[in-house]
């Protein structure tokens, strides 16, 4: 079992390669049992000024390191993460609550991202193109933006951090990172790994603190030229507003209201497994969690019965216990929000078919547990079918045909992930065309994104950018078009084309 030394229990900011102790700190709790895990800095905004100063100096040098050389550091980061996978996974479960198997999966996602982005150090492709004129050469190339700010959430504290920081670093930027103060240990561990891998000081800087102080200082700082944010829709809008005022580039990922569609020809048992995994994995606290099941009327009853019986077999408990299939909710505020939606659902006339209550787990009385919950008789306009609950709560909506199912899927303000279970290839292609989400799954649940594909969504989920995949490089680079005229005379584009 991984434990933390006393020194590791007092987390510090990481600025210019130095570990800086901050006297104003807050407790971080293990959601499984309510025990204090570590203390995290509640930094002042001046820490951002210091981090920007360090980043400014570091970035100039870092950008001059050839990209394959920058990538070498990421290969080392990936190798150390791999070596330390079990420690990282256990610490992740301790601070976030997710069950250990899922924690290992998340750490693996980070390792994969390291090797994938390290590979980009030998690509970072631009284009070479013909030009209109003789004896002239044209190309486009990616350039670092400079200093970038990343703001990461508690639900995937290591994977999402790697989706953002690794492409930023391989592209030659310096990073200022504000991790969630609910899950600060993963950032600490990753900073130590960067240090060991030999990343020059100041290329990554971690400042812990609240969104209102540190997040705000980051978005207001005019030398931070990009903000990449994952979090709530409400906060994301504020971030975008301030960044828009400054013409600062901003990439947002702000959640979903993801649906699994089950058609009458589907393999129902497979669909039940997919729903369980994507609705109750990470206790439903995923941006990609399935929170709606849209089911054809002919199989509604069968699906409902099988889902309810499968839900009974989910063991809820401490994520470090291998028997647990569902871990705790992140904190009391998370629980309160879920409970509020249970009341809203009942008032709206939905039928609470299972769960709907907080649970007490023996020997873990101070943990934040919630029963996997199913609402049936839900209509698409109900708030429980429209708003992100971020907990293990699913709404079952009955429809008459595929068109109605797709329309129901699309009738929410979010557009992250969707899924369809059917055996009919015609329906598959129609659905993948018409489902208005950034990610579509066929005969799989709404979770399971892989790091080499773009992650993000349409409508209220984002603002057109993507995390991970090669597309993440678009967030952290500027395009430069370069024209080289080797004719030795003045050639005017758009005019001397006949010469
Ligand atoms: C998130 O939901 O915030 O596809 C990230 C998945 C994971 C990542 C989820 N690979 O569910």
Short mmCIF file of C-alpha atoms and ligand atoms in Angstrom, two decimals:
data_model
loop_
_atom_site.label_atom_id
_atom_site.label_comp_id
_atom_site.label_asym_id
_atom_site.label_seq_id
_atom_site.Cartn_x
_atom_site.Cartn_y
_atom_site.Cartn_z
CA UNK A 1 0.00 0.00 0.00
CA UNK A 2 1.40 3.39 -1.04
CA UNK A 3 1.87 5.88 1.76
CA UNK A 4 3.07 9.45 1.79
CA UNK A 5 5.99 10.70 3.86
CA UNK A 6 5.42 13.66 6.18
CA UNK A 7 7.25 15.85 3.71
CA UNK A 8 5.02 14.68 0.88
CA UNK A 9 1.97 15.59 2.93
CA UNK A 10 2.72 19.31 2.67
CA UNK A 11 2.38 20.08 -1.02
CA UNK A 12 4.33 22.98 -2.48
CA UNK A 13 4.09 25.09 -5.59
CA UNK A 14 6.61 24.23 -8.31
CA UNK A 15 7.96 27.42 -9.85
CA UNK A 16 11.17 27.77 -11.85
CA UNK A 17 12.20 24.26 -10.84
CA UNK A 18 11.94 25.09 -7.13
CA UNK A 19 9.51 23.67 -4.61
CA UNK A 20 7.99 26.66 -2.85
CA UNK A 21 6.22 26.24 0.44
CA UNK A 22 3.11 28.35 0.95
CA UNK A 23 1.93 29.10 4.49
CA UNK A 24 -1.74 29.46 3.58
CA UNK A 25 -2.90 25.88 3.00
CA UNK A 26 -6.05 23.77 2.91
CA UNK A 27 -6.74 20.18 3.83
CA UNK A 28 -7.35 17.62 1.11
CA UNK A 29 -9.57 14.71 2.08
CA UNK A 30 -9.78 11.11 0.96
CA UNK A 31 -13.37 10.85 -0.33
CA UNK A 32 -13.53 7.18 0.69
CA UNK A 33 -13.22 7.85 4.43
CA UNK A 34 -13.07 11.61 4.99
CA UNK A 35 -9.51 11.44 6.38
CA UNK A 36 -7.06 14.24 5.69
CA UNK A 37 -4.57 13.17 3.03
CA UNK A 38 -2.35 16.20 2.40
CA UNK A 39 -2.29 19.97 2.67
CA UNK A 40 -2.41 21.99 -0.53
CA UNK A 41 -1.32 25.62 -1.01
CA UNK A 42 -3.98 28.26 -1.33
CA UNK A 43 -1.67 30.58 -3.24
CA UNK A 44 -1.84 34.34 -3.75
CA UNK A 45 -2.06 35.72 -7.28
CA UNK A 46 1.57 36.91 -7.01
CA UNK A 47 2.57 33.28 -7.47
CA UNK A 48 1.25 33.54 -11.03
CA UNK A 49 3.47 36.58 -11.67
CA UNK A 50 6.47 34.61 -10.44
CA UNK A 51 5.52 31.61 -12.56
CA UNK A 52 5.10 33.80 -15.65
CA UNK A 53 8.54 35.37 -15.09
CA UNK A 54 10.11 31.92 -14.87
CA UNK A 55 8.17 30.65 -17.86
CA UNK A 56 9.17 33.64 -19.98
CA UNK A 57 12.89 32.97 -19.55
CA UNK A 58 12.54 29.20 -19.83
CA UNK A 59 10.35 29.24 -22.92
CA UNK A 60 12.86 31.20 -25.01
CA UNK A 61 15.48 28.48 -24.50
CA UNK A 62 13.02 25.62 -24.69
CA UNK A 63 11.67 26.73 -28.06
CA UNK A 64 15.24 26.52 -29.43
CA UNK A 65 15.69 22.91 -28.38
CA UNK A 66 14.95 20.84 -31.52
CA UNK A 67 11.53 19.20 -31.17
CA UNK A 68 12.96 15.63 -31.20
CA UNK A 69 15.12 16.71 -28.25
CA UNK A 70 12.07 18.07 -26.43
CA UNK A 71 10.38 14.77 -27.16
CA UNK A 72 13.24 12.85 -25.50
CA UNK A 73 12.12 14.33 -22.19
CA UNK A 74 8.57 13.13 -22.77
CA UNK A 75 9.84 9.62 -23.53
CA UNK A 76 11.60 9.69 -20.17
CA UNK A 77 8.46 11.03 -18.48
CA UNK A 78 6.49 8.15 -20.00
CA UNK A 79 9.09 5.60 -18.86
CA UNK A 80 9.09 6.88 -15.28
CA UNK A 81 5.28 6.97 -15.21
CA UNK A 82 5.26 3.36 -16.40
CA UNK A 83 7.72 2.33 -13.70
CA UNK A 84 5.66 4.17 -11.10
CA UNK A 85 2.25 3.16 -12.41
CA UNK A 86 1.08 1.35 -9.29
CA UNK A 87 2.11 4.15 -6.93
CA UNK A 88 0.43 6.75 -9.12
CA UNK A 89 -2.72 4.64 -9.40
CA UNK A 90 -3.02 4.14 -5.66
CA UNK A 91 -2.46 7.82 -4.96
CA UNK A 92 -5.07 8.64 -7.60
CA UNK A 93 -7.61 6.41 -5.88
CA UNK A 94 -6.75 7.97 -2.53
CA UNK A 95 -7.35 11.51 -3.69
CA UNK A 96 -10.14 11.01 -6.24
CA UNK A 97 -11.93 7.90 -4.97
CA UNK A 98 -12.22 6.06 -8.30
CA UNK A 99 -11.76 2.31 -8.04
CA UNK A 100 -8.19 1.09 -8.43
CA UNK A 101 -8.78 -0.67 -11.74
CA UNK A 102 -10.04 2.59 -13.24
CA UNK A 103 -7.19 4.52 -11.63
CA UNK A 104 -4.73 2.20 -13.37
CA UNK A 105 -6.58 2.83 -16.61
CA UNK A 106 -6.31 6.57 -16.14
CA UNK A 107 -2.59 6.44 -15.37
CA UNK A 108 -2.14 4.26 -18.46
CA UNK A 109 -3.89 6.98 -20.46
CA UNK A 110 -1.21 9.41 -19.26
CA UNK A 111 1.60 7.00 -20.15
CA UNK A 112 0.13 6.49 -23.62
CA UNK A 113 -0.13 10.24 -24.08
CA UNK A 114 3.56 10.67 -23.17
CA UNK A 115 4.76 8.24 -25.82
CA UNK A 116 2.25 9.45 -28.39
CA UNK A 117 3.19 13.11 -27.98
CA UNK A 118 6.88 12.27 -27.84
CA UNK A 119 6.37 10.80 -31.31
CA UNK A 120 5.03 14.19 -32.40
CA UNK A 121 8.49 15.60 -31.72
CA UNK A 122 9.53 13.95 -35.00
CA UNK A 123 6.41 15.05 -36.84
CA UNK A 124 4.83 18.38 -35.84
CA UNK A 125 3.95 18.44 -39.52
CA UNK A 126 3.43 21.60 -41.50
CA UNK A 127 2.86 21.75 -45.24
CA UNK A 128 4.96 22.49 -48.24
CA UNK A 129 2.93 23.84 -51.13
CA UNK A 130 3.43 25.01 -54.68
CA UNK A 131 3.54 28.76 -55.17
CA UNK A 132 2.08 30.94 -57.89
CA UNK A 133 5.51 32.16 -58.92
CA UNK A 134 8.63 30.66 -60.45
CA UNK A 135 11.69 30.06 -58.28
CA UNK A 136 9.78 30.48 -55.09
CA UNK A 137 9.14 28.08 -52.24
CA UNK A 138 6.29 28.08 -49.70
CA UNK A 139 5.64 26.21 -46.50
CA UNK A 140 3.70 26.44 -43.29
CA UNK A 141 5.07 25.48 -39.92
CA UNK A 142 3.84 25.18 -36.35
CA UNK A 143 5.38 27.56 -33.83
CA UNK A 144 4.97 27.60 -30.06
CA UNK A 145 2.55 30.20 -28.76
CA UNK A 146 4.75 31.05 -25.76
CA UNK A 147 3.37 30.75 -22.25
CA UNK A 148 0.23 28.65 -21.91
CA UNK A 149 -2.09 28.19 -18.96
CA UNK A 150 -3.82 24.92 -18.22
CA UNK A 151 -6.63 24.48 -15.72
CA UNK A 152 -7.49 20.86 -14.96
CA UNK A 153 -10.34 19.15 -13.08
CA UNK A 154 -10.44 16.60 -10.27
CA UNK A 155 -12.27 13.81 -12.10
CA UNK A 156 -9.30 12.83 -14.33
CA UNK A 157 -6.46 14.59 -12.55
CA UNK A 158 -3.64 12.91 -14.43
CA UNK A 159 -5.07 11.97 -17.83
CA UNK A 160 -6.49 15.39 -18.65
CA UNK A 161 -3.30 17.06 -17.39
CA UNK A 162 -1.29 14.99 -19.86
CA UNK A 163 -3.71 15.74 -22.72
CA UNK A 164 -2.90 19.39 -22.25
CA UNK A 165 0.64 19.68 -20.90
CA UNK A 166 2.38 17.12 -23.14
CA UNK A 167 1.38 18.66 -26.49
CA UNK A 168 2.13 22.12 -25.08
CA UNK A 169 5.62 21.05 -24.03
CA UNK A 170 6.56 19.10 -27.15
CA UNK A 171 5.49 22.12 -29.23
CA UNK A 172 7.99 24.33 -27.38
CA UNK A 173 5.78 26.23 -24.95
CA UNK A 174 6.21 26.85 -21.24
CA UNK A 175 3.27 25.86 -19.05
CA UNK A 176 1.59 27.34 -16.00
CA UNK A 177 -0.69 24.70 -14.53
CA UNK A 178 -3.43 25.12 -11.96
CA UNK A 179 -4.60 21.65 -10.93
CA UNK A 180 -7.83 21.18 -9.00
CA UNK A 181 -7.19 21.54 -5.27
CA UNK A 182 -9.44 18.51 -4.69
CA UNK A 183 -6.84 16.27 -6.35
CA UNK A 184 -3.45 17.97 -6.08
CA UNK A 185 -1.28 14.88 -5.55
CA UNK A 186 -1.24 13.78 -9.19
CA UNK A 187 0.15 17.19 -10.21
CA UNK A 188 2.80 16.94 -7.52
CA UNK A 189 3.83 13.48 -8.67
CA UNK A 190 3.90 14.55 -12.30
CA UNK A 191 6.05 17.58 -11.47
CA UNK A 192 8.54 15.31 -9.70
CA UNK A 193 8.61 13.08 -12.78
CA UNK A 194 9.24 16.06 -15.08
CA UNK A 195 12.07 17.10 -12.78
CA UNK A 196 13.62 13.64 -12.83
CA UNK A 197 13.24 13.39 -16.59
CA UNK A 198 15.36 16.54 -16.92
CA UNK A 199 12.79 19.08 -18.09
CA UNK A 200 14.56 22.45 -17.81
CA UNK A 201 13.43 24.61 -14.92
CA UNK A 202 10.54 26.93 -15.61
CA UNK A 203 9.15 24.94 -18.54
CA UNK A 204 6.37 23.64 -16.30
CA UNK A 205 5.19 25.56 -13.25
CA UNK A 206 2.47 24.44 -10.89
CA UNK A 207 0.50 26.91 -8.84
CA UNK A 208 -2.14 25.53 -6.50
CA UNK A 209 -5.08 27.63 -5.46
CA UNK A 210 -8.71 28.46 -6.05
CA UNK A 211 -10.29 29.18 -9.40
CA UNK A 212 -11.40 32.59 -8.26
CA UNK A 213 -7.88 33.63 -7.26
CA UNK A 214 -5.36 31.60 -9.25
CA UNK A 215 -7.55 30.68 -12.21
CA UNK A 216 -8.61 34.32 -12.44
CA UNK A 217 -5.00 35.56 -12.23
CA UNK A 218 -4.08 33.20 -15.06
CA UNK A 219 -6.84 34.30 -17.39
CA UNK A 220 -6.17 37.95 -16.62
CA UNK A 221 -2.41 37.76 -17.13
CA UNK A 222 -1.74 39.16 -20.57
CA UNK A 223 1.49 37.20 -21.07
CA UNK A 224 -0.32 33.88 -20.82
CA UNK A 225 -1.45 33.58 -24.42
CA UNK A 226 -3.54 30.41 -24.27
CA UNK A 227 -5.87 29.00 -21.66
CA UNK A 228 -6.89 25.35 -21.92
CA UNK A 229 -9.68 24.68 -19.46
CA UNK A 230 -11.70 21.61 -18.48
CA UNK A 231 -14.50 22.15 -15.98
CA UNK A 232 -18.06 23.34 -15.67
CA UNK A 233 -20.00 25.10 -18.38
CA UNK A 234 -20.65 28.03 -16.07
CA UNK A 235 -16.95 28.60 -15.27
CA UNK A 236 -15.93 27.93 -18.87
CA UNK A 237 -18.16 30.74 -20.08
CA UNK A 238 -16.53 33.15 -17.65
CA UNK A 239 -13.07 32.03 -18.78
CA UNK A 240 -14.05 32.52 -22.43
CA UNK A 241 -15.51 35.96 -21.76
CA UNK A 242 -12.33 37.26 -20.15
CA UNK A 243 -10.10 35.58 -22.73
CA UNK A 244 -12.26 37.02 -25.52
CA UNK A 245 -11.81 40.52 -24.11
CA UNK A 246 -8.03 40.04 -24.34
CA UNK A 247 -8.11 38.14 -27.66
CA UNK A 248 -6.48 35.28 -25.82
CA UNK A 249 -6.80 31.83 -27.34
CA UNK A 250 -9.01 29.59 -25.22
CA UNK A 251 -9.85 25.90 -25.45
CA UNK A 252 -12.80 24.70 -23.39
CA UNK A 253 -14.16 21.29 -22.46
CA UNK A 254 -17.25 21.66 -20.33
CA UNK A 255 -19.04 18.38 -19.86
CA UNK A 256 -21.93 16.51 -21.35
CA UNK A 257 -25.35 14.95 -21.01
CA UNK A 258 -24.41 11.79 -22.83
CA UNK A 259 -26.89 9.18 -24.01
CA UNK A 260 -26.82 5.50 -24.87
CA UNK A 261 -29.44 4.67 -27.49
CA UNK A 262 -30.73 1.10 -27.40
CA UNK A 263 -32.66 0.00 -30.48
CA UNK A 264 -35.06 -2.96 -30.58
CA UNK A 265 -32.55 -5.08 -32.53
CA UNK A 266 -29.73 -4.51 -30.03
CA UNK A 267 -27.93 -7.16 -28.01
CA UNK A 268 -29.60 -6.13 -24.75
CA UNK A 269 -27.13 -7.79 -22.40
CA UNK A 270 -24.24 -6.07 -24.16
CA UNK A 271 -26.09 -2.76 -23.88
CA UNK A 272 -26.67 -3.30 -20.15
CA UNK A 273 -22.95 -3.90 -19.63
CA UNK A 274 -22.08 -0.78 -21.61
CA UNK A 275 -24.57 1.32 -19.67
CA UNK A 276 -23.29 0.06 -16.30
CA UNK A 277 -19.69 0.82 -17.23
CA UNK A 278 -20.29 4.26 -18.66
CA UNK A 279 -22.95 5.38 -16.17
CA UNK A 280 -21.42 4.18 -12.91
CA UNK A 281 -17.68 4.12 -13.68
CA UNK A 282 -15.92 6.89 -11.72
CA UNK A 283 -19.29 7.08 -9.89
CA UNK A 284 -20.74 8.88 -12.91
CA UNK A 285 -18.29 11.73 -12.45
CA UNK A 286 -17.03 11.72 -16.02
CA UNK A 287 -17.69 14.35 -18.64
CA UNK A 288 -18.47 11.38 -20.85
CA UNK A 289 -20.66 9.52 -18.35
CA UNK A 290 -23.88 8.04 -19.68
CA UNK A 291 -26.64 9.91 -17.87
CA UNK A 292 -29.48 9.15 -20.30
CA UNK A 293 -30.61 5.87 -21.81
CA UNK A 294 -32.83 6.37 -24.84
CA UNK A 295 -34.57 3.08 -25.50
CA UNK A 296 -36.91 1.79 -28.20
CA UNK A 297 -40.38 1.07 -26.80
CA UNK A 298 -40.30 -2.62 -27.83
CA UNK A 299 -37.33 -3.38 -25.57
CA UNK A 300 -37.87 -0.79 -22.86
CA UNK A 301 -39.27 -3.24 -20.32
CA UNK A 302 -36.61 -5.91 -20.90
CA UNK A 303 -33.79 -3.39 -20.73
CA UNK A 304 -35.19 -1.79 -17.59
CA UNK A 305 -35.51 -5.12 -15.79
CA UNK A 306 -32.05 -6.33 -16.74
CA UNK A 307 -30.45 -3.00 -15.90
CA UNK A 308 -32.11 -2.90 -12.47
CA UNK A 309 -30.99 -6.41 -11.69
CA UNK A 310 -27.42 -5.71 -12.84
CA UNK A 311 -27.34 -2.55 -10.71
CA UNK A 312 -28.12 -4.62 -7.62
CA UNK A 313 -24.84 -6.45 -8.08
CA UNK A 314 -22.66 -3.34 -8.05
CA UNK A 315 -20.54 -3.31 -4.90
CA UNK A 316 -20.03 0.20 -3.57
CA UNK A 317 -17.06 0.98 -1.36
CA UNK A 318 -13.49 2.17 -0.98
CA UNK A 319 -11.82 2.21 -4.37
CA UNK A 320 -8.73 0.46 -3.00
CA UNK A 321 -10.82 -2.59 -2.14
CA UNK A 322 -10.70 -4.74 -5.29
CA UNK A 323 -14.29 -5.87 -4.59
CA UNK A 324 -15.61 -2.33 -5.06
CA UNK A 325 -17.10 -1.62 -8.45
CA UNK A 326 -18.22 1.94 -7.62
CA UNK A 327 -16.22 4.28 -5.39
CA UNK A 328 -17.26 7.41 -3.51
CA UNK A 329 -18.35 10.83 -4.76
CA UNK A 330 -15.62 13.47 -4.60
CA UNK A 331 -16.97 15.50 -1.64
CA UNK A 332 -20.01 16.75 0.27
CA UNK A 333 -20.77 19.43 -2.33
CA UNK A 334 -20.85 16.73 -5.00
CA UNK A 335 -23.25 14.66 -2.92
CA UNK A 336 -25.48 17.67 -2.23
CA UNK A 337 -25.74 18.43 -5.93
CA UNK A 338 -26.77 14.84 -6.70
CA UNK A 339 -29.33 14.84 -3.87
CA UNK A 340 -30.77 18.10 -5.19
CA UNK A 341 -31.32 16.46 -8.59
CA UNK A 342 -32.99 13.44 -6.99
CA UNK A 343 -35.57 15.83 -5.51
CA UNK A 344 -35.92 17.67 -8.81
CA UNK A 345 -36.51 14.37 -10.63
CA UNK A 346 -39.22 13.30 -8.20
CA UNK A 347 -40.92 16.70 -8.40
CA UNK A 348 -40.85 16.53 -12.18
CA UNK A 349 -42.78 13.27 -12.04
CA UNK A 350 -40.03 10.80 -12.95
CA UNK A 351 -40.16 7.40 -11.29
CA UNK A 352 -37.26 6.67 -8.94
CA UNK A 353 -36.76 2.99 -9.81
CA UNK A 354 -33.51 2.42 -7.88
CA UNK A 355 -31.06 4.24 -5.62
CA UNK A 356 -31.60 7.93 -5.05
CA UNK A 357 -29.91 7.99 -1.67
CA UNK A 358 -26.66 8.51 0.11
CA UNK A 359 -25.06 5.30 1.42
CA UNK A 360 -23.11 4.52 4.54
CA UNK A 361 -20.36 1.96 4.02
CA UNK A 362 -19.28 0.04 7.10
CA UNK A 363 -15.94 1.29 8.50
CA UNK A 364 -16.09 4.20 6.03
CA UNK A 365 -18.83 6.20 7.74
CA UNK A 366 -17.26 9.55 6.78
CA UNK A 367 -16.96 8.67 3.09
CA UNK A 368 -19.22 10.21 0.44
CA UNK A 369 -21.10 7.29 -1.08
CA UNK A 370 -24.17 7.40 -3.28
CA UNK A 371 -26.34 4.55 -4.55
CA UNK A 372 -26.40 3.91 -8.30
CA UNK A 373 -29.68 5.48 -9.37
CA UNK A 374 -32.18 4.90 -12.14
CA UNK A 375 -35.08 7.17 -13.00
CA UNK A 376 -37.68 5.76 -15.38
CA UNK A 377 -40.65 7.45 -17.11
CA UNK A 378 -38.40 10.38 -17.92
CA UNK A 379 -39.25 12.79 -20.70
CA UNK A 380 -36.58 14.62 -22.65
CA UNK A 381 -37.40 18.09 -21.34
CA UNK A 382 -37.10 17.20 -17.65
CA UNK A 383 -34.18 18.88 -15.90
CA UNK A 384 -32.74 15.49 -14.87
CA UNK A 385 -32.55 14.68 -18.59
CA UNK A 386 -31.08 18.06 -19.54
CA UNK A 387 -28.60 19.12 -16.86
CA UNK A 388 -25.26 17.58 -15.93
CA UNK A 389 -25.60 15.88 -12.52
CA UNK A 390 -22.06 14.46 -12.30
CA UNK A 391 -23.04 11.43 -10.27
CA UNK A 392 -24.30 7.86 -10.68
CA UNK A 393 -27.75 8.86 -11.91
CA UNK A 394 -29.33 7.64 -15.15
CA UNK A 395 -32.61 8.64 -16.77
CA UNK A 396 -34.47 6.19 -18.97
CA UNK A 397 -36.36 7.75 -21.89
CA UNK A 398 -38.63 5.71 -24.16
CA UNK A 399 -38.85 6.44 -27.90
CA UNK A 400 -40.70 5.01 -30.91
CA UNK A 401 -37.99 4.89 -33.56
CA UNK A 402 -34.44 5.84 -34.57
CA UNK A 403 -35.38 9.36 -35.71
CA UNK A 404 -36.94 10.08 -32.33
CA UNK A 405 -33.92 8.59 -30.56
CA UNK A 406 -31.47 10.79 -32.47
CA UNK A 407 -33.64 13.86 -31.92
CA UNK A 408 -33.78 13.11 -28.19
CA UNK A 409 -30.03 12.67 -28.07
CA UNK A 410 -29.49 16.02 -29.76
CA UNK A 411 -32.04 17.97 -27.73
CA UNK A 412 -29.64 18.98 -24.96
CA UNK A 413 -27.31 21.93 -24.71
CA UNK A 414 -24.23 19.66 -24.60
CA UNK A 415 -22.62 17.58 -27.35
CA UNK A 416 -19.77 15.47 -25.98
CA UNK A 417 -20.44 11.77 -26.39
CA UNK A 418 -23.21 9.47 -27.62
CA UNK A 419 -23.71 5.80 -28.28
CA UNK A 420 -26.01 3.49 -30.20
CA UNK A 421 -26.62 -0.23 -29.76
CA UNK A 422 -28.01 -1.81 -32.91
CA UNK A 423 -27.14 -4.67 -35.29
CA UNK A 424 -28.27 -2.76 -38.36
CA UNK A 425 -25.45 -1.27 -40.41
CA UNK A 426 -27.78 1.25 -42.05
CA UNK A 427 -28.80 2.58 -38.67
CA UNK A 428 -25.16 2.71 -37.57
CA UNK A 429 -24.15 4.97 -40.42
CA UNK A 430 -27.23 7.15 -40.15
CA UNK A 431 -26.69 7.58 -36.41
CA UNK A 432 -22.98 8.36 -36.64
CA UNK A 433 -23.83 11.04 -39.20
CA UNK A 434 -26.73 12.61 -37.30
CA UNK A 435 -25.70 12.35 -33.64
CA UNK A 436 -24.56 15.87 -32.80
CA UNK A 437 -21.65 15.02 -30.49
CA UNK A 438 -17.87 15.14 -30.76
CA UNK A 439 -17.60 11.43 -29.95
CA UNK A 440 -19.90 8.62 -31.17
CA UNK A 441 -19.72 4.99 -30.06
CA UNK A 442 -21.37 2.05 -31.79
CA UNK A 443 -22.17 -0.99 -29.64
CA UNK A 444 -20.13 0.44 -26.75
CA UNK A 445 -21.02 2.86 -23.94
CA UNK A 446 -20.29 6.60 -23.92
CA UNK A 447 -16.84 6.35 -22.31
CA UNK A 448 -13.54 4.93 -23.49
CA UNK A 449 -11.92 7.74 -25.45
CA UNK A 450 -8.41 6.90 -26.70
CA UNK A 451 -5.66 9.49 -26.56
CA UNK A 452 -4.75 9.58 -30.25
CA UNK A 453 -8.23 10.73 -31.26
CA UNK A 454 -9.63 14.22 -30.67
CA UNK A 455 -11.54 14.61 -27.40
CA UNK A 456 -14.22 17.26 -27.10
CA UNK A 457 -17.66 18.15 -28.28
CA UNK A 458 -20.17 20.40 -29.91
CA UNK A 459 -22.56 23.06 -28.57
CA UNK A 460 -22.27 23.76 -24.82
CA UNK A 461 -19.49 21.20 -24.42
CA UNK A 462 -16.81 23.35 -25.96
CA UNK A 463 -15.75 26.10 -28.27
CA UNK A 464 -14.49 24.16 -31.25
CA UNK A 465 -11.14 23.00 -29.90
CA UNK A 466 -10.13 19.48 -28.94
CA UNK A 467 -7.98 17.92 -26.24
CA UNK A 468 -5.61 15.01 -27.04
CA UNK A 469 -5.11 13.69 -30.55
CA UNK A 470 -2.97 15.59 -33.00
CA UNK A 471 -5.68 18.26 -32.81
CA UNK A 472 -4.42 19.30 -29.36
CA UNK A 473 -1.41 20.77 -31.17
CA UNK A 474 -3.71 23.32 -32.79
CA UNK A 475 -4.42 24.77 -29.34
CA UNK A 476 -0.76 25.14 -28.43
CA UNK A 477 0.74 26.30 -31.72
CA UNK A 478 0.50 29.22 -34.09
CA UNK A 479 0.80 28.68 -37.82
CA UNK A 480 3.51 30.52 -39.67
CA UNK A 481 3.46 30.73 -43.48
CA UNK A 482 6.95 31.10 -44.95
CA UNK A 483 7.71 32.21 -48.54
CA UNK A 484 11.24 31.97 -49.94
CA UNK A 485 11.85 33.74 -53.26
CA UNK A 486 15.05 32.52 -54.93
CA UNK A 487 14.47 34.16 -58.32
CA UNK A 488 16.74 37.13 -57.54
CA UNK A 489 14.15 39.61 -58.77
CA UNK A 490 10.98 41.23 -57.51
CA UNK A 491 8.06 38.89 -58.12
CA UNK A 492 4.64 40.12 -57.14
CA UNK A 493 2.11 37.57 -55.96
CA UNK A 494 -1.22 37.71 -57.75
CA UNK A 495 0.29 40.01 -60.41
CA UNK A 496 3.42 38.51 -61.97
CA UNK A 497 1.98 35.05 -62.39
CA UNK A 498 2.62 34.93 -66.17
CA UNK A 499 6.30 35.79 -65.83
C1 LIG B 1 -13.76 12.82 -18.80
O1 LIG B 1 -14.83 12.26 -18.86
O2 LIG B 1 -13.65 13.91 -18.23
O3 LIG B 1 -13.28 8.30 -22.33
C2 LIG B 1 -12.55 12.23 -19.41
C3 LIG B 1 -13.16 8.33 -21.12
C4 LIG B 1 -11.81 8.63 -20.51
C5 LIG B 1 -11.63 10.11 -20.35
C6 LIG B 1 -12.78 10.81 -19.75
N1 LIG B 1 -10.79 8.08 -21.35
O4 LIG B 1 -14.11 8.17 -20.39
#
